[in-house]
CSV table of C-alpha atoms in Angstrom, one decimal:
chain,number,residue,atom,x,y,z
N,1,MET,CA,81.7,108.9,85.4
N,2,THR,CA,85.0,110.2,86.8
N,3,ARG,CA,88.1,108.5,85.3
N,4,LYS,CA,90.4,107.1,88.0
N,5,SER,CA,93.5,104.9,88.4
N,6,GLY,CA,95.2,103.2,91.3
N,7,VAL,CA,97.7,100.6,92.5
N,8,LEU,CA,97.2,97.1,93.9
N,9,MET,CA,99.5,96.9,96.9
N,10,PRO,CA,98.7,94.4,99.7
N,11,VAL,CA,99.5,95.9,103.2
N,12,SER,CA,101.7,92.9,103.8
N,13,SER,CA,103.9,93.9,100.8
N,14,LEU,CA,104.7,97.3,102.2
N,15,TYR,CA,108.3,97.8,103.3
N,16,GLY,CA,109.3,98.1,107.0
N,17,GLU,CA,111.6,96.6,109.6
N,18,TYR,CA,109.4,93.9,111.2
N,19,SER,CA,108.8,90.9,108.9
N,20,CYS,CA,105.6,92.2,107.3
N,21,GLY,CA,104.1,95.4,106.0
N,22,SER,CA,102.0,97.3,108.6
N,23,PHE,CA,99.9,100.4,109.4
N,24,GLY,CA,103.1,102.3,110.3
N,25,LYS,CA,105.2,104.9,108.5
N,26,SER,CA,105.4,103.0,105.2
N,27,ALA,CA,101.6,103.1,104.8
N,28,TYR,CA,101.6,106.8,105.1
N,29,GLU,CA,104.6,107.1,102.7
N,30,PHE,CA,102.8,104.9,100.2
N,31,ILE,CA,99.8,107.2,100.2
N,32,ASP,CA,102.2,110.1,99.5
N,33,PHE,CA,103.6,108.1,96.6
N,34,LEU,CA,100.1,107.5,95.2
N,35,GLU,CA,99.3,111.2,95.4
N,36,GLY,CA,102.7,112.1,93.8
N,37,CYS,CA,101.9,109.8,90.8
N,38,GLY,CA,98.4,111.2,90.3
N,39,PHE,CA,96.8,107.9,91.4
N,40,THR,CA,93.6,108.2,93.5
N,41,LEU,CA,93.0,104.6,94.5
N,42,TRP,CA,94.8,102.1,96.7
N,43,GLN,CA,93.6,98.5,96.5
N,44,VAL,CA,94.5,96.1,99.2
N,45,LEU,CA,93.8,92.4,99.8
N,46,PRO,CA,91.6,91.0,102.7
N,47,PHE,CA,92.5,92.4,106.1
N,48,ASN,CA,91.5,89.3,108.1
N,49,MET,CA,93.9,86.8,109.5
N,50,VAL,CA,95.8,84.4,107.2
N,51,ASP,CA,95.4,80.7,107.2
N,52,GLU,CA,98.2,78.0,107.5
N,53,TYR,CA,99.2,78.7,104.0
N,54,ASN,CA,99.3,82.5,104.6
N,55,SER,CA,96.3,83.2,102.5
N,56,PRO,CA,93.9,85.9,103.6
N,57,TYR,CA,91.1,84.2,101.7
N,58,LYS,CA,90.4,81.5,104.3
N,59,SER,CA,90.4,83.1,107.7
N,60,TYR,CA,89.4,82.5,111.4
N,61,SER,CA,87.0,85.3,111.0
N,62,SER,CA,85.5,87.6,108.3
N,63,PHE,CA,85.5,90.4,110.8
N,64,SER,CA,89.0,90.0,112.2
N,65,GLY,CA,92.1,92.1,111.6
N,66,ASN,CA,95.5,90.6,110.8
N,67,PRO,CA,97.7,91.0,113.9
N,68,TYR,CA,100.8,91.3,111.7
N,69,PHE,CA,99.5,94.7,110.4
N,70,VAL,CA,99.6,96.2,113.9
N,71,ASP,CA,102.6,98.6,113.8
N,72,LEU,CA,105.1,97.8,116.6
N,73,GLU,CA,106.6,101.3,116.6
N,74,VAL,CA,103.3,102.8,117.5
N,75,LEU,CA,103.1,100.4,120.4
N,76,TYR,CA,106.7,101.4,121.4
N,77,GLU,CA,105.8,105.1,121.3
N,78,LYS,CA,102.9,104.3,123.7
N,79,GLY,CA,105.4,102.7,126.1
N,80,LEU,CA,103.9,99.2,125.5
N,81,LEU,CA,107.1,97.7,124.1
N,82,THR,CA,110.7,98.0,125.2
N,83,ASP,CA,113.8,98.9,123.2
N,84,GLU,CA,115.0,95.3,123.5
N,85,GLU,CA,111.7,93.9,122.4
N,86,LEU,CA,111.6,96.1,119.3
N,87,VAL,CA,115.1,95.2,118.4
N,88,SER,CA,114.4,91.5,118.8
N,89,ALA,CA,111.5,91.8,116.4
N,90,ARG,CA,113.5,93.2,113.5
N,91,GLN,CA,113.4,91.2,110.3
N,92,GLN,CA,116.1,89.1,108.9
N,93,SER,CA,115.1,89.9,105.3
N,94,PRO,CA,113.3,92.9,103.7
N,95,TRP,CA,112.3,91.0,100.6
N,96,LEU,CA,109.7,88.6,102.0
N,97,CYS,CA,107.0,88.3,104.7
N,98,GLU,CA,108.6,86.1,107.3
N,99,TYR,CA,105.5,84.1,108.1
N,100,GLU,CA,107.1,81.3,110.0
N,101,ARG,CA,108.7,83.7,112.4
N,102,LEU,CA,105.6,85.8,112.7
N,103,ALA,CA,103.5,82.8,113.5
N,104,GLY,CA,105.9,81.8,116.2
N,105,GLU,CA,106.6,85.2,117.8
N,106,ARG,CA,104.3,88.0,117.0
N,107,PHE,CA,101.2,87.2,119.1
N,108,GLU,CA,103.4,86.6,122.1
N,109,LEU,CA,105.0,90.0,121.6
N,110,LEU,CA,101.6,91.7,121.3
N,111,LYS,CA,100.5,89.8,124.4
N,112,LYS,CA,103.4,91.4,126.3
N,113,ALA,CA,102.3,94.8,125.1
N,114,SER,CA,98.7,94.1,126.2
N,115,LYS,CA,99.8,93.4,129.8
N,116,ARG,CA,101.2,96.9,130.0
N,117,VAL,CA,98.0,98.6,129.1
N,118,GLU,CA,96.8,100.8,132.1
N,119,ASN,CA,93.6,102.2,130.7
N,120,LYS,CA,91.5,99.3,129.4
N,121,ARG,CA,88.2,101.3,129.1
N,122,PRO,CA,88.6,102.2,125.3
N,123,ILE,CA,89.4,98.6,124.5
N,124,ASN,CA,86.4,97.3,126.5
N,125,LYS,CA,84.2,99.9,124.9
N,126,PHE,CA,85.4,98.9,121.4
N,127,ILE,CA,84.8,95.2,122.1
N,128,LYS,CA,81.3,95.8,123.5
N,129,GLU,CA,80.3,97.8,120.4
N,130,ASN,CA,81.6,95.2,118.0
N,131,PRO,CA,80.0,91.8,118.8
N,132,TYR,CA,81.5,90.0,115.8
N,133,ILE,CA,85.0,91.0,116.8
N,134,ALA,CA,84.2,90.1,120.4
N,135,ALA,CA,83.2,86.6,119.2
N,136,PHE,CA,86.4,86.3,117.2
N,137,CYS,CA,88.5,87.2,120.3
N,138,GLU,CA,86.7,84.6,122.4
N,139,PHE,CA,87.1,82.0,119.6
N,140,MET,CA,90.9,82.6,119.5
N,141,ALA,CA,91.2,82.4,123.3
N,142,LEU,CA,89.2,79.2,123.4
N,143,LYS,CA,91.2,77.8,120.6
N,144,ALA,CA,94.4,78.4,122.5
N,145,ALA,CA,92.9,76.8,125.6
N,146,ASN,CA,92.2,73.7,123.5
N,147,GLY,CA,95.7,73.4,122.1
N,148,GLY,CA,94.8,74.9,118.8
N,149,GLU,CA,92.3,72.3,117.9
N,150,GLU,CA,89.4,73.0,115.5
N,151,TRP,CA,86.3,74.1,117.4
N,152,LEU,CA,84.5,70.7,117.0
N,153,LEU,CA,87.1,69.0,119.1
N,154,TRP,CA,87.2,71.5,122.0
N,155,LYS,CA,87.0,70.0,125.4
N,156,THR,CA,87.1,73.1,127.6
N,157,LYS,CA,85.0,76.3,127.4
N,158,LYS,CA,87.1,78.3,129.8
N,159,ALA,CA,89.6,80.7,128.2
N,160,ASP,CA,92.7,82.3,129.7
N,161,LYS,CA,91.8,85.9,130.6
N,162,ASP,CA,95.2,87.3,129.6
N,163,ILE,CA,95.0,85.6,126.2
N,164,LEU,CA,91.5,86.9,125.7
N,165,PHE,CA,92.5,90.4,126.5
N,166,ALA,CA,95.6,90.2,124.3
N,167,TRP,CA,93.3,89.4,121.3
N,168,GLN,CA,90.9,92.2,122.3
N,169,PHE,CA,93.9,94.6,122.6
N,170,THR,CA,95.3,93.5,119.2
N,171,GLN,CA,92.0,94.0,117.4
N,172,TYR,CA,91.5,97.4,119.1
N,173,GLU,CA,95.0,98.5,117.9
N,174,PHE,CA,94.4,97.1,114.4
N,175,PHE,CA,91.2,99.0,113.8
N,176,THR,CA,92.4,102.2,115.6
N,177,GLN,CA,95.7,102.3,113.6
N,178,TRP,CA,93.9,101.6,110.3
N,179,ALA,CA,91.3,104.4,111.0
N,180,LYS,CA,94.2,106.9,111.2
N,181,VAL,CA,95.8,105.6,108.0
N,182,ARG,CA,92.4,105.9,106.2
N,183,GLU,CA,91.9,109.3,107.5
N,184,TYR,CA,95.3,110.3,106.1
N,185,ALA,CA,94.4,108.8,102.8
N,186,ALA,CA,91.2,110.8,102.6
N,187,SER,CA,93.2,114.0,103.3
N,188,LYS,CA,95.2,113.2,100.2
N,189,ASN,CA,92.1,112.3,98.1
N,190,ILE,CA,93.1,108.6,98.1
N,191,LYS,CA,90.3,106.1,98.3
N,192,ILE,CA,90.7,102.6,99.5
N,193,ILE,CA,89.5,99.5,97.7
N,194,GLY,CA,89.0,96.6,100.1
N,195,ASP,CA,88.5,92.9,99.3
N,196,ILE,CA,86.3,90.3,101.0
N,197,PRO,CA,86.4,86.6,100.2
N,198,ILE,CA,82.9,85.2,99.4
N,199,TYR,CA,83.4,82.2,101.7
N,200,VAL,CA,84.7,81.6,105.2
N,201,SER,CA,86.7,78.8,106.9
N,202,HIS,CA,84.9,76.0,108.7
N,203,ASP,CA,87.3,76.5,111.6
N,204,SER,CA,86.3,80.1,112.2
N,205,SER,CA,84.3,82.2,114.7
N,206,ASP,CA,81.8,82.8,111.8
N,207,VAL,CA,80.8,79.1,111.7
N,208,TRP,CA,81.4,78.5,115.4
N,209,SER,CA,79.0,81.3,116.5
N,210,HIS,CA,76.5,80.9,113.6
N,211,PRO,CA,76.5,77.3,112.4
N,212,GLU,CA,72.8,77.7,111.3
N,213,TYR,CA,74.0,79.8,108.3
N,214,PHE,CA,76.1,77.0,106.8
N,215,MET,CA,75.5,73.6,105.2
N,216,LEU,CA,76.6,71.4,108.0
N,217,GLY,CA,75.7,67.8,109.0
N,218,LYS,CA,74.5,66.7,112.4
N,219,ASP,CA,78.2,66.3,113.3
N,220,GLY,CA,78.9,69.9,112.6
N,221,ARG,CA,81.0,69.2,109.6
N,222,PRO,CA,80.3,70.5,106.1
N,223,THR,CA,78.3,68.2,103.8
N,224,HIS,CA,79.4,70.1,100.7
N,225,VAL,CA,82.3,72.5,100.2
N,226,ALA,CA,83.2,75.4,97.9
N,227,GLY,CA,85.5,75.4,94.9
N,228,VAL,CA,85.6,76.2,91.2
N,229,PRO,CA,85.5,73.8,88.2
N,230,PRO,CA,88.6,73.3,85.9
N,231,ASP,CA,89.6,76.6,84.4
N,232,TYR,CA,92.6,78.7,83.0
N,233,PHE,CA,94.4,78.4,86.4
N,234,CYS,CA,93.9,74.7,87.2
N,235,GLU,CA,92.9,71.7,85.1
N,236,ASP,CA,91.4,69.9,88.1
N,237,GLY,CA,89.6,73.0,89.3
N,238,GLN,CA,90.2,74.4,92.7
N,239,LEU,CA,88.9,72.6,95.8
N,240,TRP,CA,88.8,75.4,98.4
N,241,GLY,CA,87.1,73.4,101.1
N,242,ASN,CA,85.1,76.2,102.7
N,243,PRO,CA,81.6,75.3,104.0
N,244,LEU,CA,78.8,76.5,101.7
N,245,TYR,CA,76.1,78.9,102.9
N,246,ASP,CA,72.6,77.7,103.7
N,247,TRP,CA,71.1,80.4,101.5
N,248,LYS,CA,67.5,79.5,102.4
N,249,LYS,CA,68.2,80.0,106.1
N,250,MET,CA,70.0,83.3,105.4
N,251,LYS,CA,67.2,84.6,103.3
N,252,GLY,CA,64.9,84.0,106.3
N,253,ASP,CA,66.4,86.9,108.2
N,254,ASN,CA,67.1,89.1,105.1
N,255,TYR,CA,70.7,88.0,105.0
N,256,LYS,CA,71.6,89.7,108.3
N,257,TRP,CA,75.0,88.1,108.6
N,258,TRP,CA,76.0,89.2,105.1
N,259,CYS,CA,74.6,92.7,105.6
N,260,ASP,CA,76.5,93.1,108.9
N,261,ARG,CA,79.6,92.0,107.1
N,262,ILE,CA,79.1,94.6,104.3
N,263,ARG,CA,78.5,97.3,106.9
N,264,HIS,CA,81.6,96.3,108.7
N,265,MET,CA,83.7,96.6,105.5
N,266,SER,CA,82.1,99.9,104.7
N,267,LEU,CA,83.6,101.3,107.8
N,268,LEU,CA,87.0,100.3,106.6
N,269,PHE,CA,87.0,101.0,102.9
N,270,ASP,CA,85.5,103.3,100.2
N,271,TYR,CA,85.1,100.4,97.7
N,272,VAL,CA,84.5,96.7,98.5
N,273,ARG,CA,85.4,94.0,96.0
N,274,ILE,CA,83.4,90.8,96.5
N,275,ASP,CA,85.7,88.0,95.5
N,276,HIS,CA,84.1,85.2,93.4
N,277,PHE,CA,80.9,87.3,92.8
N,278,ARG,CA,79.7,84.7,90.4
N,279,GLY,CA,79.0,82.5,93.4
N,280,ILE,CA,76.0,84.7,94.2
N,281,GLU,CA,74.4,83.7,90.9
N,282,ALA,CA,75.4,80.0,91.0
N,283,TYR,CA,78.1,78.3,93.1
N,284,TRP,CA,80.2,75.1,92.5
N,285,SER,CA,79.1,72.6,95.2
N,286,VAL,CA,81.6,69.8,95.8
N,287,PRO,CA,80.8,66.8,98.1
N,288,ALA,CA,82.9,67.1,101.2
N,289,CYS,CA,84.4,63.7,100.6
N,290,ALA,CA,85.5,64.5,97.0
N,291,LYS,CA,89.2,64.4,96.1
N,292,THR,CA,89.1,67.1,93.4
N,293,ALA,CA,86.8,69.9,92.4
N,294,LYS,CA,85.9,68.0,89.3
N,295,GLU,CA,83.3,66.1,91.2
N,296,GLY,CA,81.3,69.2,91.9
N,297,LYS,CA,78.2,70.7,90.2
N,298,TRP,CA,76.6,74.1,89.8
N,299,GLN,CA,73.8,75.1,92.3
N,300,LYS,CA,71.7,78.2,92.1
N,301,GLY,CA,72.7,81.0,94.4
N,302,PRO,CA,70.6,83.8,96.0
N,303,GLY,CA,70.9,86.2,93.1
N,304,MET,CA,69.2,89.6,93.3
N,305,SER,CA,67.5,88.9,96.6
N,306,LEU,CA,71.0,89.1,98.3
N,307,ILE,CA,72.2,91.9,96.0
N,308,LYS,CA,69.3,94.2,97.1
N,309,GLU,CA,70.2,93.7,100.7
N,310,ILE,CA,73.9,94.2,100.1
N,311,LYS,CA,73.2,97.5,98.3
N,312,LYS,CA,71.1,98.8,101.3
N,313,ALA,CA,73.9,97.8,103.7
N,314,ALA,CA,76.7,99.3,101.6
N,315,GLY,CA,75.2,102.8,101.6
N,316,ASP,CA,77.7,105.1,99.8
N,317,THR,CA,80.4,102.4,99.6
N,318,LEU,CA,80.9,101.2,96.0
N,319,ILE,CA,80.7,97.4,95.5
N,320,ILE,CA,82.9,95.8,92.9
N,321,ALA,CA,81.8,92.5,91.4
N,322,GLU,CA,84.7,90.1,90.8
N,323,ASP,CA,83.1,88.4,87.8
N,324,LEU,CA,86.0,86.4,86.6
N,325,GLY,CA,86.2,82.6,85.8
N,326,ASP,CA,83.5,80.5,84.3
N,327,ILE,CA,81.1,83.3,83.4
N,328,THR,CA,77.7,82.5,81.9
N,329,PRO,CA,75.0,84.8,80.4
N,330,GLU,CA,73.1,84.4,83.8
N,331,VAL,CA,76.1,85.8,85.6
N,332,GLU,CA,76.5,88.7,83.1
N,333,LYS,CA,72.8,89.5,83.6
N,334,LEU,CA,73.2,89.5,87.4
N,335,VAL,CA,76.2,91.9,87.3
N,336,LYS,CA,74.2,94.2,84.9
N,337,MET,CA,71.1,94.1,87.1
N,338,SER,CA,73.2,94.9,90.2
N,339,GLY,CA,74.7,98.0,88.6
N,340,PHE,CA,78.1,97.0,90.2
N,341,PRO,CA,81.2,97.5,88.1
N,342,GLY,CA,82.7,94.2,86.9
N,343,MET,CA,86.3,93.4,86.3
N,344,ARG,CA,88.4,93.1,83.2
N,345,VAL,CA,91.9,91.6,83.1
N,346,PHE,CA,94.4,92.5,80.3
N,347,GLN,CA,96.2,89.1,80.5
N,348,PHE,CA,92.9,87.3,79.7
N,349,GLY,CA,92.3,89.5,76.6
N,350,PHE,CA,94.5,87.6,74.3
N,351,LEU,CA,93.4,84.0,75.1
N,352,SER,CA,90.8,84.0,72.4
N,353,ASP,CA,89.6,86.3,69.6
N,354,SER,CA,89.0,90.0,69.3
N,355,GLU,CA,85.5,89.6,70.8
N,356,SER,CA,87.0,89.0,74.3
N,357,SER,CA,85.6,91.3,76.9
N,358,HIS,CA,89.1,91.5,78.4
N,359,MET,CA,90.6,93.3,75.4
N,360,PRO,CA,90.9,97.0,76.1
N,361,HIS,CA,88.8,98.1,73.1
N,362,ASN,CA,85.9,96.2,74.5
N,363,TYR,CA,86.0,97.6,78.0
N,364,PRO,CA,82.7,99.2,79.1
N,365,GLU,CA,82.9,102.4,81.1
N,366,ASN,CA,81.5,100.8,84.2
N,367,CYS,CA,84.3,98.4,84.9
N,368,ILE,CA,87.5,98.1,86.9
N,369,SER,CA,90.3,97.0,84.6
N,370,TYR,CA,93.5,95.4,85.7
N,371,THR,CA,96.7,94.3,84.0
N,372,GLY,CA,96.5,91.4,86.3
N,373,THR,CA,95.1,90.5,89.8
N,374,HIS,CA,96.8,88.9,92.8
N,375,ASP,CA,96.1,85.5,91.2
N,376,ASN,CA,97.9,86.4,87.9
N,377,ASN,CA,101.6,86.3,87.0
N,378,THR,CA,103.2,89.7,86.8
N,379,LEU,CA,102.9,91.5,83.5
N,380,LEU,CA,106.6,90.9,82.7
N,381,GLY,CA,106.4,87.3,83.8
N,382,TYR,CA,103.3,86.8,81.6
N,383,LEU,CA,105.1,88.3,78.6
N,384,TRP,CA,108.1,86.0,79.2
N,385,GLU,CA,105.9,82.9,79.2
N,386,LEU,CA,104.0,83.8,76.0
N,387,ASP,CA,104.9,82.2,72.7
N,388,ASP,CA,106.5,84.6,70.2
N,389,ALA,CA,103.4,84.9,68.0
N,390,ALA,CA,101.1,85.7,70.9
N,391,ARG,CA,103.6,88.2,72.4
N,392,GLU,CA,104.1,90.0,69.1
N,393,ARG,CA,100.3,90.2,68.6
N,394,MET,CA,99.8,91.7,72.1
N,395,LEU,CA,102.6,94.2,71.8
N,396,SER,CA,101.5,95.2,68.3
N,397,TYR,CA,98.0,95.8,69.7
N,398,CYS,CA,99.5,98.2,72.2
N,399,GLY,CA,101.6,100.0,69.6
N,400,HIS,CA,104.9,98.9,71.0
N,401,GLU,CA,108.1,99.0,69.0
N,402,GLY,CA,111.4,97.6,70.1
N,403,ASP,CA,112.5,94.8,72.4
N,404,TRP,CA,109.6,93.0,74.2
N,405,GLN,CA,111.2,93.4,77.6
N,406,SER,CA,110.4,97.1,77.6
N,407,GLY,CA,106.8,96.4,76.5
N,408,CYS,CA,105.2,96.7,79.9
N,409,LYS,CA,104.9,100.5,79.8
N,410,SER,CA,103.2,100.3,76.4
N,411,ILE,CA,100.6,97.9,77.9
N,412,LEU,CA,100.1,100.1,81.0
N,413,ARG,CA,99.6,103.2,78.7
N,414,THR,CA,97.0,101.2,76.7
N,415,MET,CA,95.1,100.4,79.9
N,416,LEU,CA,95.1,104.0,81.0
N,417,SER,CA,93.9,105.2,77.6
N,418,SER,CA,91.0,102.7,77.6
N,419,HIS,CA,87.3,103.5,78.0
N,420,SER,CA,87.3,101.8,81.5
N,421,SER,CA,86.4,104.3,84.2
N,422,THR,CA,88.9,102.8,86.6
N,423,VAL,CA,92.3,101.1,86.0
N,424,ILE,CA,94.3,99.3,88.7
N,425,MET,CA,97.9,98.1,88.3
N,426,PRO,CA,99.7,95.8,90.7
N,427,ILE,CA,102.8,97.5,92.1
N,428,GLN,CA,105.0,94.8,90.5
N,429,ASP,CA,103.8,95.9,87.0
N,430,ILE,CA,104.7,99.5,87.7
N,431,LEU,CA,108.1,98.4,88.9
N,432,GLY,CA,108.5,96.0,85.9
N,433,PHE,CA,109.2,93.0,88.0
N,434,GLY,CA,109.1,89.4,86.9
N,435,ALA,CA,107.4,86.1,87.9
N,436,ASP,CA,109.5,85.7,91.0
N,437,THR,CA,107.5,88.5,92.6
N,438,ARG,CA,104.1,87.0,91.9
N,439,ILE,CA,101.7,87.2,94.8
N,440,ASN,CA,99.8,84.0,94.4
N,441,THR,CA,99.5,80.9,92.1
N,442,PRO,CA,96.0,79.4,92.4
N,443,GLY,CA,96.0,75.7,93.2
N,444,LYS,CA,99.6,75.8,94.6
N,445,ALA,CA,99.8,75.7,98.4
N,446,ASP,CA,103.4,76.9,99.1
N,447,ASN,CA,105.5,80.0,98.4
N,448,ASN,CA,102.5,82.4,98.0
N,449,TRP,CA,101.6,85.8,99.6
N,450,ALA,CA,105.1,86.6,100.7
N,451,PHE,CA,106.2,89.4,98.2
N,452,ARG,CA,107.4,92.7,99.7
N,453,VAL,CA,108.9,95.8,98.2
N,454,THR,CA,111.7,97.9,99.7
N,455,LYS,CA,111.7,101.7,100.2
N,456,GLU,CA,114.4,102.0,97.6
N,457,GLN,CA,112.3,100.3,95.0
N,458,ILE,CA,109.3,102.6,95.6
N,459,ASP,CA,111.6,105.6,95.6
N,460,SER,CA,113.1,104.5,92.2
N,461,ILE,CA,109.7,104.9,90.5
N,462,ASP,CA,109.4,108.1,88.4
N,463,ARG,CA,106.5,109.8,89.9
N,464,GLY,CA,106.5,112.5,87.3
N,465,PHE,CA,106.1,109.9,84.5
N,466,TRP,CA,103.0,108.4,86.1
N,467,LYS,CA,101.5,111.8,87.0
N,468,ASN,CA,101.9,112.9,83.4
N,469,LEU,CA,100.2,109.7,82.1
N,470,ASN,CA,97.3,110.1,84.5
N,471,LYS,CA,96.9,113.7,83.4
N,472,THR,CA,97.2,112.8,79.7
N,473,TYR,CA,94.3,110.3,80.0
N,474,TYR,CA,92.3,112.4,82.4
N,475,ARG,CA,92.6,110.1,85.4
């Protein structure tokens, strides 16, 4: 098994001039950075639209593309935006995604661009060939026609044609621009790891167009919703609120919706990480009226019957099982039977004894190991919060000598030297950034998903240092 390493960098976190990272110049420059450091993997977060809390894990569609990633300068070069419009869209701060501004202004700007399109044939062809994306565009246009209300409350079924085409144009540009970025990555021997949430939002084109696949009452509302029991991240558990799948109904057509979803992701990525993979073995079912996730209980999932269909649909795309959280012997057995690599997280390794599967000396070859995920604190932030004894034990394990503030590189070296075939490091850990740059804090609604880097920060990274480390440990 080839040894590899890579960087977790959400597209939204890329630098740029227009309030959010995009598929523009910075994406290509980041690929050059990866190549220069000897990395061969770029891991991103879900590409679909974000929710009202800016999370990409609860979207209006599993098949949609985030409009904020559409690069405005590409549209300008096509003559679809004016100089004045481009200038007016420039960000006020390079440090954070300006979500409030984006929500208020970006689609209107993309709509202006769509009205200047002269040749609509490629867009119409794209929409015709992608029925799930077509359904999403219709859903968003109808949502606008109904004042933004959830689909159960819609009163009109007539959408504005200009708004519908604006969404179709936006999705066409999203997927066309990304195809070029991915092609460039392939030319540099960089593979992309994508990420799909296991669940979808109730207010989504997925549920609106296929309600039969979800556990809904006669009123169209969920009877039970998704979440996780109390754990390391949250003492009350996490009440996600997503509708649960009707697995019996899905099995009836060999999980067609799931297979279509996997095939769609396989067109975008070389690897696909299935978030909350343990939900395929057993899922936490919470009554829709519950106030916290504590009121839920475990229900049996589809298991290998779904895994077999996913493997067929994935083809050459490698599936990664996010097997974190409350893991039982049954979940471990399912991951092993699937053959998919699981995940190991360094920060979890020192929560218990030396038998922890998250300690580097226990990593199997067939796993993807991380210093931390998008849900963890940064490595430096984690070290800061540890008590003195735990911190000393961790750094001693990594052979670090000297002040603890400089211990991150010793930890990263330990990860790269491990038996794990693949190591992924968040860009914040490579930069040595603290807790103020954390991507997400589970169970906390505000101030997440906004972190961005600057070009100067990326340029400050010693590429030779990382290239040498990757070469030393044959990655």
